[in-house]
Amino acid sequence: GQSLEQPSEVTAVEGAIVQINCTYQTSGFYGLSWYQQHDGGAPTFLSYNALDGLEETGRFSSFLSRSDSYGYLLLQELQMKDSASYFCAVRGGGATNKLIFGTGTLLAVQP
Amino acid sequence: DTAVSQTPKYLVTQMGNDKSIKCEQNLGHDTMYWYKQDSKKFLKIMFSYNNKELIINETVPNRFSPKSPDKAHLNLHINSLELGDSAVYFCASSPFRTSGRGLNTQYFGPGTRLTVL
């Protein structure tokens, strides 16, 4: 089976840096994605890693270590609007395009 | 210019009723999905269609029946609603990948909050 574990909640202050971890178990690996979901909103795509290393997109970066079945999302210069839930996700194997989502991490940014 | 739209946004109904949720995407994608997000925010795939063909059918009660009249539309019909069906239902779409690695960005609709009383 496939499962992804994340911390349930993280709290940080404006301007700080926060890291949200994700460990996964999959039968076959096709990349790790990150989605952001504001309260009452839809999940929106943030970042994707197919290979080991760091991918940077503005204030957000995502890291992957395939040997450790581990990735993280790094958010820098936190803003109040970053308060949201963050989900890691892996693709189902083969021709399946489904995403298997992690348990989600609720990030609360405080002033 | 909404990419993925769903109607209705809110649905409140009594146990035992039958209801439908509609989804449309104007992104030209081949694949559409239904996800269920429960009260603990756990997001789980239910169904997926590719060009009107059902390709993913997770372990979902057969009271749930998806229908895709064309590749831009995917509807979800739910019979005999139960209290446990209360959740937010998201429609999503993506390009279709037949095999191999690669990004599969999914675009989500705004969700339909279903409350069964």
mmCIF file of C-alpha atoms in Angstrom:
data_model
loop_
_atom_site.group_PDB
_atom_site.id
_atom_site.type_symbol
_atom_site.label_atom_id
_atom_site.label_comp_id
_atom_site.label_asym_id
_atom_site.label_seq_id
_atom_site.Cartn_x
_atom_site.Cartn_y
_atom_site.Cartn_z
ATOM 1 C CA GLY A 1 0.000 0.000 0.000
ATOM 2 C CA GLN A 2 0.887 3.652 -0.038
ATOM 3 C CA SER A 3 0.899 6.032 2.902
ATOM 4 C CA LEU A 4 2.329 9.447 3.661
ATOM 5 C CA GLU A 5 2.870 10.869 7.119
ATOM 6 C CA GLN A 6 3.132 14.533 8.063
ATOM 7 C CA PRO A 7 3.051 16.438 11.365
ATOM 8 C CA SER A 8 -0.502 17.485 12.111
ATOM 9 C CA GLU A 9 0.264 21.069 13.120
ATOM 10 C CA VAL A 10 3.111 23.547 12.953
ATOM 11 C CA THR A 11 3.188 27.069 14.398
ATOM 12 C CA ALA A 12 5.618 29.815 13.429
ATOM 13 C CA VAL A 13 5.869 33.605 13.473
ATOM 14 C CA GLU A 14 5.820 36.046 10.604
ATOM 15 C CA GLY A 15 9.170 36.392 8.887
ATOM 16 C CA ALA A 16 10.437 33.043 10.159
ATOM 17 C CA ILE A 17 11.339 29.875 8.235
ATOM 18 C CA VAL A 18 9.367 26.674 8.698
ATOM 19 C CA GLN A 19 9.904 23.135 7.438
ATOM 20 C CA ILE A 20 7.080 20.652 6.934
ATOM 21 C CA ASN A 21 8.226 17.050 6.701
ATOM 22 C CA CYS A 22 6.716 14.156 4.800
ATOM 23 C CA THR A 23 7.700 10.495 4.967
ATOM 24 C CA TYR A 24 6.171 8.098 2.506
ATOM 25 C CA GLN A 25 5.768 4.404 1.768
ATOM 26 C CA THR A 26 4.942 3.575 -1.811
ATOM 27 C CA SER A 27 5.035 0.644 -4.186
ATOM 28 C CA GLY A 28 6.870 2.416 -6.991
ATOM 29 C CA PHE A 29 7.743 6.093 -6.820
ATOM 30 C CA TYR A 30 6.728 8.724 -9.348
ATOM 31 C CA GLY A 31 7.631 11.957 -7.621
ATOM 32 C CA LEU A 32 6.488 13.924 -4.587
ATOM 33 C CA SER A 33 4.155 16.915 -4.909
ATOM 34 C CA TRP A 34 3.057 19.565 -2.448
ATOM 35 C CA TYR A 35 -0.346 21.244 -2.318
ATOM 36 C CA GLN A 36 -1.598 24.190 -0.276
ATOM 37 C CA GLN A 37 -5.162 24.486 0.949
ATOM 38 C CA HIS A 38 -6.542 27.544 2.691
ATOM 39 C CA ASP A 39 -9.463 27.063 5.030
ATOM 40 C CA GLY A 40 -12.617 26.713 2.945
ATOM 41 C CA GLY A 41 -10.626 26.635 -0.289
ATOM 42 C CA ALA A 42 -9.401 24.121 -2.824
ATOM 43 C CA PRO A 43 -5.993 22.418 -2.833
ATOM 44 C CA THR A 44 -3.584 24.209 -5.163
ATOM 45 C CA PHE A 45 -0.316 22.886 -6.521
ATOM 46 C CA LEU A 46 2.898 24.298 -5.024
ATOM 47 C CA SER A 47 5.878 22.168 -5.938
ATOM 48 C CA TYR A 48 7.113 18.848 -7.306
ATOM 49 C CA ASN A 49 10.270 16.738 -6.907
ATOM 50 C CA ALA A 50 11.041 13.756 -9.090
ATOM 51 C CA LEU A 51 14.755 13.577 -8.262
ATOM 52 C CA ASP A 52 16.778 14.051 -5.088
ATOM 53 C CA GLY A 53 17.605 17.571 -4.068
ATOM 54 C CA LEU A 54 16.074 20.959 -3.609
ATOM 55 C CA GLU A 55 13.594 22.708 -5.922
ATOM 56 C CA GLU A 56 13.089 26.414 -5.301
ATOM 57 C CA THR A 57 10.064 28.475 -6.269
ATOM 58 C CA GLY A 58 10.204 31.912 -4.743
ATOM 59 C CA ARG A 59 9.747 31.743 -0.975
ATOM 60 C CA PHE A 60 8.879 28.043 -1.161
ATOM 61 C CA SER A 61 11.347 25.208 -1.664
ATOM 62 C CA SER A 62 10.828 21.473 -1.656
ATOM 63 C CA PHE A 63 13.392 18.780 -0.950
ATOM 64 C CA LEU A 64 13.428 15.077 -1.727
ATOM 65 C CA SER A 65 15.577 12.163 -0.590
ATOM 66 C CA ARG A 66 14.405 9.004 -2.354
ATOM 67 C CA SER A 67 16.776 6.758 -0.383
ATOM 68 C CA ASP A 68 15.159 7.957 2.846
ATOM 69 C CA SER A 69 11.591 8.067 1.425
ATOM 70 C CA TYR A 70 11.472 11.579 2.792
ATOM 71 C CA GLY A 71 10.753 15.067 1.625
ATOM 72 C CA TYR A 72 10.036 18.461 3.061
ATOM 73 C CA LEU A 73 8.522 21.783 2.138
ATOM 74 C CA LEU A 74 10.431 24.850 3.274
ATOM 75 C CA LEU A 75 8.612 28.143 3.592
ATOM 76 C CA GLN A 76 10.741 31.247 4.063
ATOM 77 C CA GLU A 77 9.862 34.797 5.096
ATOM 78 C CA LEU A 78 6.556 33.573 6.416
ATOM 79 C CA GLN A 79 3.526 35.760 5.882
ATOM 80 C CA MET A 80 0.144 35.629 7.549
ATOM 81 C CA LYS A 81 -1.378 34.489 4.244
ATOM 82 C CA ASP A 82 0.753 31.319 4.420
ATOM 83 C CA SER A 83 -1.526 30.049 7.200
ATOM 84 C CA ALA A 84 -3.082 27.029 5.532
ATOM 85 C CA SER A 85 -2.951 23.250 5.354
ATOM 86 C CA TYR A 86 -0.115 21.710 3.379
ATOM 87 C CA PHE A 87 -0.305 18.259 1.829
ATOM 88 C CA CYS A 88 2.380 16.099 0.316
ATOM 89 C CA ALA A 89 1.225 13.661 -2.367
ATOM 90 C CA VAL A 90 2.579 10.858 -4.528
ATOM 91 C CA ARG A 91 1.241 9.557 -7.799
ATOM 92 C CA GLY A 92 -0.272 6.117 -7.975
ATOM 93 C CA GLY A 93 1.855 3.724 -9.969
ATOM 94 C CA GLY A 94 1.850 2.907 -13.652
ATOM 95 C CA ALA A 95 -0.945 4.316 -15.770
ATOM 96 C CA THR A 96 -2.838 5.452 -12.716
ATOM 97 C CA ASN A 97 -2.846 9.205 -12.420
ATOM 98 C CA LYS A 98 -4.396 9.333 -9.001
ATOM 99 C CA LEU A 99 -2.704 11.236 -6.213
ATOM 100 C CA ILE A 100 -2.321 9.723 -2.780
ATOM 101 C CA PHE A 101 -2.319 12.562 -0.272
ATOM 102 C CA GLY A 102 -0.584 12.798 3.068
ATOM 103 C CA THR A 103 -2.379 13.461 6.305
ATOM 104 C CA GLY A 104 -1.865 17.216 5.964
ATOM 105 C CA THR A 105 -0.105 19.788 8.144
ATOM 106 C CA LEU A 106 -1.925 22.816 9.461
ATOM 107 C CA LEU A 107 0.443 25.778 9.531
ATOM 108 C CA ALA A 108 -0.484 28.672 11.773
ATOM 109 C CA VAL A 109 1.521 31.855 11.238
ATOM 110 C CA GLN A 110 1.400 34.226 14.177
ATOM 111 C CA PRO A 111 2.215 37.945 14.169
ATOM 112 C CA ASP B 1 -12.658 32.128 -16.545
ATOM 113 C CA THR B 2 -12.967 29.411 -13.924
ATOM 114 C CA ALA B 3 -10.779 26.427 -14.749
ATOM 115 C CA VAL B 4 -12.667 23.785 -12.750
ATOM 116 C CA SER B 5 -16.134 24.620 -11.506
ATOM 117 C CA GLN B 6 -18.549 22.684 -9.332
ATOM 118 C CA THR B 7 -22.188 23.128 -8.468
ATOM 119 C CA PRO B 8 -23.595 23.458 -5.956
ATOM 120 C CA LYS B 9 -21.089 24.906 -3.507
ATOM 121 C CA TYR B 10 -23.212 23.923 -0.530
ATOM 122 C CA LEU B 11 -25.687 21.084 -0.265
ATOM 123 C CA VAL B 12 -27.768 20.402 2.844
ATOM 124 C CA THR B 13 -30.135 17.460 2.698
ATOM 125 C CA GLN B 14 -31.889 14.815 4.729
ATOM 126 C CA MET B 15 -30.755 11.237 5.194
ATOM 127 C CA GLY B 16 -32.144 8.926 2.555
ATOM 128 C CA ASN B 17 -32.326 11.545 -0.188
ATOM 129 C CA ASP B 18 -30.582 11.330 -3.568
ATOM 130 C CA LYS B 19 -28.417 14.214 -4.740
ATOM 131 C CA SER B 20 -26.042 15.109 -7.564
ATOM 132 C CA ILE B 21 -22.958 17.286 -7.820
ATOM 133 C CA LYS B 22 -21.782 18.605 -11.179
ATOM 134 C CA CYS B 23 -18.279 19.438 -12.334
ATOM 135 C CA GLU B 24 -16.951 21.086 -15.461
ATOM 136 C CA GLN B 25 -13.414 21.916 -16.572
ATOM 137 C CA ASN B 26 -12.325 24.200 -19.405
ATOM 138 C CA LEU B 27 -8.630 23.287 -19.325
ATOM 139 C CA GLY B 28 -8.840 20.752 -22.131
ATOM 140 C CA HIS B 29 -7.700 17.963 -19.814
ATOM 141 C CA ASP B 30 -8.453 14.336 -20.538
ATOM 142 C CA THR B 31 -8.734 13.152 -16.948
ATOM 143 C CA MET B 32 -11.121 14.136 -14.182
ATOM 144 C CA TYR B 33 -11.388 12.988 -10.564
ATOM 145 C CA TRP B 34 -13.628 13.028 -7.548
ATOM 146 C CA TYR B 35 -12.035 13.336 -4.100
ATOM 147 C CA LYS B 36 -13.656 13.271 -0.689
ATOM 148 C CA GLN B 37 -12.270 15.371 2.156
ATOM 149 C CA ASP B 38 -13.533 14.430 5.583
ATOM 150 C CA SER B 39 -13.786 16.503 8.748
ATOM 151 C CA LYS B 40 -10.160 15.715 9.599
ATOM 152 C CA LYS B 41 -9.117 17.141 6.226
ATOM 153 C CA PHE B 42 -8.061 13.747 4.916
ATOM 154 C CA LEU B 43 -8.261 13.891 1.105
ATOM 155 C CA LYS B 44 -9.035 10.615 -0.628
ATOM 156 C CA ILE B 45 -9.524 9.700 -4.270
ATOM 157 C CA MET B 46 -12.899 8.179 -5.139
ATOM 158 C CA PHE B 47 -13.129 7.959 -8.921
ATOM 159 C CA SER B 48 -11.335 9.000 -12.051
ATOM 160 C CA TYR B 49 -12.402 9.182 -15.681
ATOM 161 C CA ASN B 50 -10.223 9.509 -18.729
ATOM 162 C CA ASN B 51 -12.025 10.570 -21.898
ATOM 163 C CA LYS B 52 -15.365 9.403 -20.495
ATOM 164 C CA GLU B 53 -13.942 6.028 -19.432
ATOM 165 C CA LEU B 54 -13.800 5.026 -15.764
ATOM 166 C CA ILE B 55 -10.171 4.271 -14.860
ATOM 167 C CA ILE B 56 -10.136 4.513 -11.082
ATOM 168 C CA ASN B 57 -12.854 3.174 -8.834
ATOM 169 C CA GLU B 58 -11.680 3.094 -5.244
ATOM 170 C CA THR B 59 -13.480 1.283 -2.459
ATOM 171 C CA VAL B 60 -16.551 3.480 -2.417
ATOM 172 C CA PRO B 61 -20.125 2.389 -1.568
ATOM 173 C CA ASN B 62 -22.104 1.692 -4.726
ATOM 174 C CA ARG B 63 -24.538 4.400 -3.658
ATOM 175 C CA PHE B 64 -21.999 6.693 -5.316
ATOM 176 C CA SER B 65 -22.152 6.698 -9.097
ATOM 177 C CA PRO B 66 -20.015 8.940 -11.271
ATOM 178 C CA LYS B 67 -20.976 9.836 -14.817
ATOM 179 C CA SER B 68 -18.972 11.558 -17.509
ATOM 180 C CA PRO B 69 -21.062 12.700 -20.487
ATOM 181 C CA ASP B 70 -17.951 14.125 -22.158
ATOM 182 C CA LYS B 71 -14.351 14.722 -21.162
ATOM 183 C CA ALA B 72 -15.089 18.213 -19.850
ATOM 184 C CA HIS B 73 -17.793 17.095 -17.427
ATOM 185 C CA LEU B 74 -17.873 14.688 -14.515
ATOM 186 C CA ASN B 75 -20.911 14.380 -12.275
ATOM 187 C CA LEU B 76 -21.372 12.511 -9.023
ATOM 188 C CA HIS B 77 -24.722 11.059 -8.030
ATOM 189 C CA ILE B 78 -25.283 9.827 -4.502
ATOM 190 C CA ASN B 79 -28.253 7.643 -3.581
ATOM 191 C CA SER B 80 -29.748 7.103 -0.142
ATOM 192 C CA LEU B 81 -27.535 9.639 1.587
ATOM 193 C CA GLU B 82 -26.158 8.733 5.007
ATOM 194 C CA LEU B 83 -24.801 10.872 7.828
ATOM 195 C CA GLY B 84 -21.286 9.621 7.098
ATOM 196 C CA ASP B 85 -21.443 11.067 3.595
ATOM 197 C CA SER B 86 -21.138 14.552 5.051
ATOM 198 C CA ALA B 87 -17.859 15.909 3.703
ATOM 199 C CA VAL B 88 -16.408 18.256 1.123
ATOM 200 C CA TYR B 89 -16.295 16.733 -2.353
ATOM 201 C CA PHE B 90 -13.686 18.055 -4.750
ATOM 202 C CA CYS B 91 -13.579 17.597 -8.462
ATOM 203 C CA ALA B 92 -10.176 17.852 -10.149
ATOM 204 C CA SER B 93 -8.694 17.509 -13.602
ATOM 205 C CA SER B 94 -5.283 16.832 -15.106
ATOM 206 C CA PRO B 95 -3.620 15.831 -18.359
ATOM 207 C CA PHE B 96 -3.411 12.059 -18.784
ATOM 208 C CA ARG B 97 -0.080 10.261 -18.545
ATOM 209 C CA THR B 98 -0.034 6.717 -19.830
ATOM 210 C CA SER B 99 3.126 5.637 -18.072
ATOM 211 C CA GLY B 100 6.338 6.656 -16.473
ATOM 212 C CA ARG B 101 7.423 9.388 -14.196
ATOM 213 C CA GLY B 102 6.600 12.987 -14.299
ATOM 214 C CA LEU B 103 4.557 15.700 -12.804
ATOM 215 C CA ASN B 104 0.842 15.212 -12.691
ATOM 216 C CA THR B 105 -0.462 18.546 -11.501
ATOM 217 C CA GLN B 106 -4.098 18.358 -10.611
ATOM 218 C CA TYR B 107 -6.393 21.363 -10.717
ATOM 219 C CA PHE B 108 -9.127 21.341 -8.135
ATOM 220 C CA GLY B 109 -12.579 22.823 -8.200
ATOM 221 C CA PRO B 110 -13.826 24.943 -5.277
ATOM 222 C CA GLY B 111 -15.489 21.967 -3.589
ATOM 223 C CA THR B 112 -19.037 21.073 -2.616
ATOM 224 C CA ARG B 113 -19.750 20.970 1.100
ATOM 225 C CA LEU B 114 -22.352 18.256 1.631
ATOM 226 C CA THR B 115 -24.179 18.136 4.949
ATOM 227 C CA VAL B 116 -26.524 15.236 5.616
ATOM 228 C CA LEU B 117 -28.964 15.789 8.488
#
